[in-house]
mmCIF file with all atom_site columns, C-alpha atoms in Angstrom:
data_model
loop_
_atom_site.group_PDB
_atom_site.id
_atom_site.type_symbol
_atom_site.label_atom_id
_atom_site.label_alt_id
_atom_site.label_comp_id
_atom_site.label_asym_id
_atom_site.label_entity_id
_atom_site.label_seq_id
_atom_site.pdbx_PDB_ins_code
_atom_site.Cartn_x
_atom_site.Cartn_y
_atom_site.Cartn_z
_atom_site.occupancy
_atom_site.B_iso_or_equiv
_atom_site.pdbx_formal_charge
_atom_site.auth_seq_id
_atom_site.auth_comp_id
_atom_site.auth_asym_id
_atom_site.auth_atom_id
_atom_site.pdbx_PDB_model_num
ATOM 1  C CA . UNK J 1 1  ? -10.134 -3.376  13.823  1.00 65.00 ? 16 UNK J CA 1
ATOM 2  C CA . UNK J 1 2  ? -10.683 -2.270  10.299  1.00 76.00 ? 17 UNK J CA 1
ATOM 3  C CA . UNK J 1 3  ? -13.210 -3.721  7.965   1.00 91.00 ? 18 UNK J CA 1
ATOM 4  C CA . UNK J 1 4  ? -11.062 -2.529  4.991   1.00 95.00 ? 19 UNK J CA 1
ATOM 5  C CA . UNK J 1 5  ? -9.123  -5.548  4.606   1.00 96.00 ? 20 UNK J CA 1
ATOM 6  C CA . UNK J 1 6  ? -8.007  -7.139  1.377   1.00 97.00 ? 21 UNK J CA 1
ATOM 7  C CA . UNK J 1 7  ? -10.298 -9.769  -0.384  1.00 97.00 ? 22 UNK J CA 1
ATOM 8  C CA . UNK J 1 8  ? -8.045  -12.239 -2.034  1.00 96.00 ? 23 UNK J CA 1
ATOM 9  C CA . UNK J 1 9  ? -7.266  -13.248 -4.740  1.00 97.00 ? 24 UNK J CA 1
ATOM 10 C CA . UNK J 1 10 ? -8.977  -10.243 -6.453  1.00 97.00 ? 25 UNK J CA 1
ATOM 11 C CA . UNK J 1 11 ? -7.450  -7.727  -4.005  1.00 98.00 ? 26 UNK J CA 1
ATOM 12 C CA . UNK J 1 12 ? -10.554 -5.682  -3.660  1.00 98.00 ? 27 UNK J CA 1
ATOM 13 C CA . UNK J 1 13 ? -11.438 -4.021  -0.267  1.00 97.00 ? 28 UNK J CA 1
ATOM 14 C CA . UNK J 1 14 ? -13.873 -5.994  2.059   1.00 96.00 ? 29 UNK J CA 1
ATOM 15 C CA . UNK J 1 15 ? -15.328 -2.867  3.418   1.00 96.00 ? 30 UNK J CA 1
ATOM 16 C CA . UNK J 1 16 ? -15.933 -0.749  0.309   1.00 96.00 ? 31 UNK J CA 1
ATOM 17 C CA . UNK J 1 17 ? -15.183 -3.044  -2.578  1.00 96.00 ? 32 UNK J CA 1
ATOM 18 C CA . UNK J 1 18 ? -12.557 -0.539  -4.062  1.00 97.00 ? 33 UNK J CA 1
ATOM 19 C CA . UNK J 1 19 ? -9.122  -1.753  -5.066  1.00 97.00 ? 34 UNK J CA 1
ATOM 20 C CA . UNK J 1 20 ? -7.181  -2.548  -1.949  1.00 97.00 ? 35 UNK J CA 1
ATOM 21 C CA . UNK J 1 21 ? -5.478  -0.587  -0.277  1.00 97.00 ? 36 UNK J CA 1
ATOM 22 C CA . UNK J 1 22 ? -8.553  1.648   -0.493  1.00 97.00 ? 37 UNK J CA 1
ATOM 23 C CA . UNK J 1 23 ? -8.361  5.458   0.372   1.00 97.00 ? 38 UNK J CA 1
ATOM 24 C CA . UNK J 1 24 ? -9.838  4.571   3.855   1.00 97.00 ? 39 UNK J CA 1
ATOM 25 C CA . UNK J 1 25 ? -7.299  1.787   4.513   1.00 97.00 ? 40 UNK J CA 1
ATOM 26 C CA . UNK J 1 26 ? -4.369  4.062   3.421   1.00 97.00 ? 41 UNK J CA 1
ATOM 27 C CA . UNK J 1 27 ? -5.445  6.644   5.802   1.00 96.00 ? 42 UNK J CA 1
ATOM 28 C CA . UNK J 1 28 ? -5.618  4.029   8.607   1.00 96.00 ? 43 UNK J CA 1
ATOM 29 C CA . UNK J 1 29 ? -2.153  2.621   7.607   1.00 97.00 ? 44 UNK J CA 1
ATOM 30 C CA . UNK J 1 30 ? -0.606  6.165   7.626   1.00 96.00 ? 45 UNK J CA 1
ATOM 31 C CA . UNK J 1 31 ? -1.950  6.783   11.075  1.00 96.00 ? 46 UNK J CA 1
ATOM 32 C CA . UNK J 1 32 ? -0.869  3.397   12.291  1.00 96.00 ? 47 UNK J CA 1
ATOM 33 C CA . UNK J 1 33 ? 2.606   3.696   10.857  1.00 96.00 ? 48 UNK J CA 1
ATOM 34 C CA . UNK J 1 34 ? 3.021   7.436   11.341  1.00 95.00 ? 49 UNK J CA 1
ATOM 35 C CA . UNK J 1 35 ? 6.295   7.139   13.145  1.00 95.00 ? 50 UNK J CA 1
ATOM 36 C CA . UNK J 1 36 ? 7.505   4.060   11.065  1.00 96.00 ? 51 UNK J CA 1
ATOM 37 C CA . UNK J 1 37 ? 7.405   4.960   7.411   1.00 95.00 ? 52 UNK J CA 1
ATOM 38 C CA . UNK J 1 38 ? 9.976   2.088   6.576   1.00 96.00 ? 53 UNK J CA 1
ATOM 39 C CA . UNK J 1 39 ? 7.867   -0.471  8.344   1.00 97.00 ? 54 UNK J CA 1
ATOM 40 C CA . UNK J 1 40 ? 4.797   0.651   6.300   1.00 98.00 ? 55 UNK J CA 1
ATOM 41 C CA . UNK J 1 41 ? 6.778   0.177   3.120   1.00 97.00 ? 56 UNK J CA 1
ATOM 42 C CA . UNK J 1 42 ? 7.978   -3.195  4.290   1.00 98.00 ? 57 UNK J CA 1
ATOM 43 C CA . UNK J 1 43 ? 4.500   -4.337  5.393   1.00 98.00 ? 58 UNK J CA 1
ATOM 44 C CA . UNK J 1 44 ? 2.897   -3.207  2.109   1.00 98.00 ? 59 UNK J CA 1
ATOM 45 C CA . UNK J 1 45 ? 5.874   -4.824  0.115   1.00 98.00 ? 60 UNK J CA 1
ATOM 46 C CA . UNK J 1 46 ? 4.894   -8.187  1.444   1.00 98.00 ? 61 UNK J CA 1
ATOM 47 C CA . UNK J 1 47 ? 1.264   -7.541  0.233   1.00 98.00 ? 62 UNK J CA 1
ATOM 48 C CA . UNK J 1 48 ? 2.708   -6.454  -3.131  1.00 98.00 ? 63 UNK J CA 1
ATOM 49 C CA . UNK J 1 49 ? 4.435   -9.768  -3.551  1.00 98.00 ? 64 UNK J CA 1
ATOM 50 C CA . UNK J 1 50 ? 1.272   -11.636 -2.785  1.00 98.00 ? 65 UNK J CA 1
ATOM 51 C CA . UNK J 1 51 ? -0.757  -9.533  -5.212  1.00 98.00 ? 66 UNK J CA 1
ATOM 52 C CA . UNK J 1 52 ? 1.765   -9.860  -7.962  1.00 98.00 ? 67 UNK J CA 1
ATOM 53 C CA . UNK J 1 53 ? 1.251   -13.810 -7.703  1.00 98.00 ? 68 UNK J CA 1
ATOM 54 C CA . UNK J 1 54 ? -2.531  -13.423 -7.826  1.00 98.00 ? 69 UNK J CA 1
ATOM 55 C CA . UNK J 1 55 ? -2.882  -10.532 -10.408 1.00 98.00 ? 70 UNK J CA 1
ATOM 56 C CA . UNK J 1 56 ? -0.471  -11.779 -13.076 1.00 98.00 ? 71 UNK J CA 1
ATOM 57 C CA . UNK J 1 57 ? -2.076  -9.568  -15.729 1.00 97.00 ? 72 UNK J CA 1
ATOM 58 C CA . UNK J 1 58 ? -1.667  -6.193  -13.919 1.00 97.00 ? 73 UNK J CA 1
ATOM 59 C CA . UNK J 1 59 ? 1.615   -4.526  -15.023 1.00 97.00 ? 74 UNK J CA 1
ATOM 60 C CA . UNK J 1 60 ? 4.240   -4.414  -12.263 1.00 96.00 ? 75 UNK J CA 1
ATOM 61 C CA . UNK J 1 61 ? 4.416   -0.596  -12.421 1.00 96.00 ? 76 UNK J CA 1
ATOM 62 C CA . UNK J 1 62 ? 0.654   -0.299  -11.715 1.00 97.00 ? 77 UNK J CA 1
ATOM 63 C CA . UNK J 1 63 ? 0.853   -2.768  -8.640  1.00 97.00 ? 78 UNK J CA 1
ATOM 64 C CA . UNK J 1 64 ? 3.915   -0.872  -7.352  1.00 97.00 ? 79 UNK J CA 1
ATOM 65 C CA . UNK J 1 65 ? 1.969   2.489   -7.398  1.00 96.00 ? 80 UNK J CA 1
ATOM 66 C CA . UNK J 1 66 ? -1.117  0.972   -5.952  1.00 97.00 ? 81 UNK J CA 1
ATOM 67 C CA . UNK J 1 67 ? 0.688   -0.751  -2.966  1.00 98.00 ? 82 UNK J CA 1
ATOM 68 C CA . UNK J 1 68 ? 3.701   1.471   -2.288  1.00 97.00 ? 83 UNK J CA 1
ATOM 69 C CA . UNK J 1 69 ? 3.710   4.484   -4.482  1.00 96.00 ? 84 UNK J CA 1
ATOM 70 C CA . UNK J 1 70 ? 1.253   6.428   -2.572  1.00 94.00 ? 85 UNK J CA 1
ATOM 71 C CA . UNK J 1 71 ? 3.204   6.066   0.730   1.00 92.00 ? 86 UNK J CA 1
ATOM 72 C CA . UNK J 1 72 ? 5.512   9.013   -0.319  1.00 83.00 ? 87 UNK J CA 1
ATOM 73 C CA . UNK J 1 73 ? 3.067   11.120  -1.798  1.00 67.00 ? 88 UNK J CA 1
ATOM 74 C CA . UNK J 1 74 ? 1.800   12.674  1.527   1.00 54.00 ? 89 UNK J CA 1
ATOM 75 C CA . UNK J 1 75 ? 4.917   11.830  3.548   1.00 50.00 ? 90 UNK J CA 1
ATOM 76 C CA . UNK J 1 76 ? 6.749   15.094  2.637   1.00 49.00 ? 91 UNK J CA 1
ATOM 77 C CA . UNK J 1 77 ? 10.221  15.221  1.290   1.00 49.00 ? 92 UNK J CA 1
ATOM 78 C CA . UNK J 1 78 ? 13.113  13.027  2.219   1.00 50.00 ? 93 UNK J CA 1
ATOM 79 C CA . UNK J 1 79 ? 16.078  14.602  4.035   1.00 49.00 ? 94 UNK J CA 1
ATOM 80 C CA . UNK J 1 80 ? 18.626  15.886  1.420   1.00 47.00 ? 95 UNK J CA 1
ATOM 81 C CA . UNK J 1 81 ? 21.302  13.337  2.656   1.00 48.00 ? 96 UNK J CA 1
ATOM 82 C CA . UNK J 1 82 ? 19.080  10.514  1.482   1.00 44.00 ? 97 UNK J CA 1
ATOM 83 C CA . UNK J 1 83 ? 19.268  11.639  -2.064  1.00 45.00 ? 98 UNK J CA 1
ATOM 84 C CA . UNK J 1 84 ? 23.064  11.183  -2.507  1.00 46.00 ? 99 UNK J CA 1
#
């Protein structure tokens, strides 16, 4: 079990005090959901909704990138048919 869980309502990492999900937790999540990228996005999306309720002063785009934007950065390109 990870020590890099979110500390709410400030959404810092309980393991390293970085903004959650921290780089360590991101690597862990990528490994856990390696064969299920859509499930990872849905999982993190639920946290995004909670964080948006707590962090009302943070712009929505910033929260989106923090919680979801990174999931596609290392996942490679999408199949061409997805882009139609």
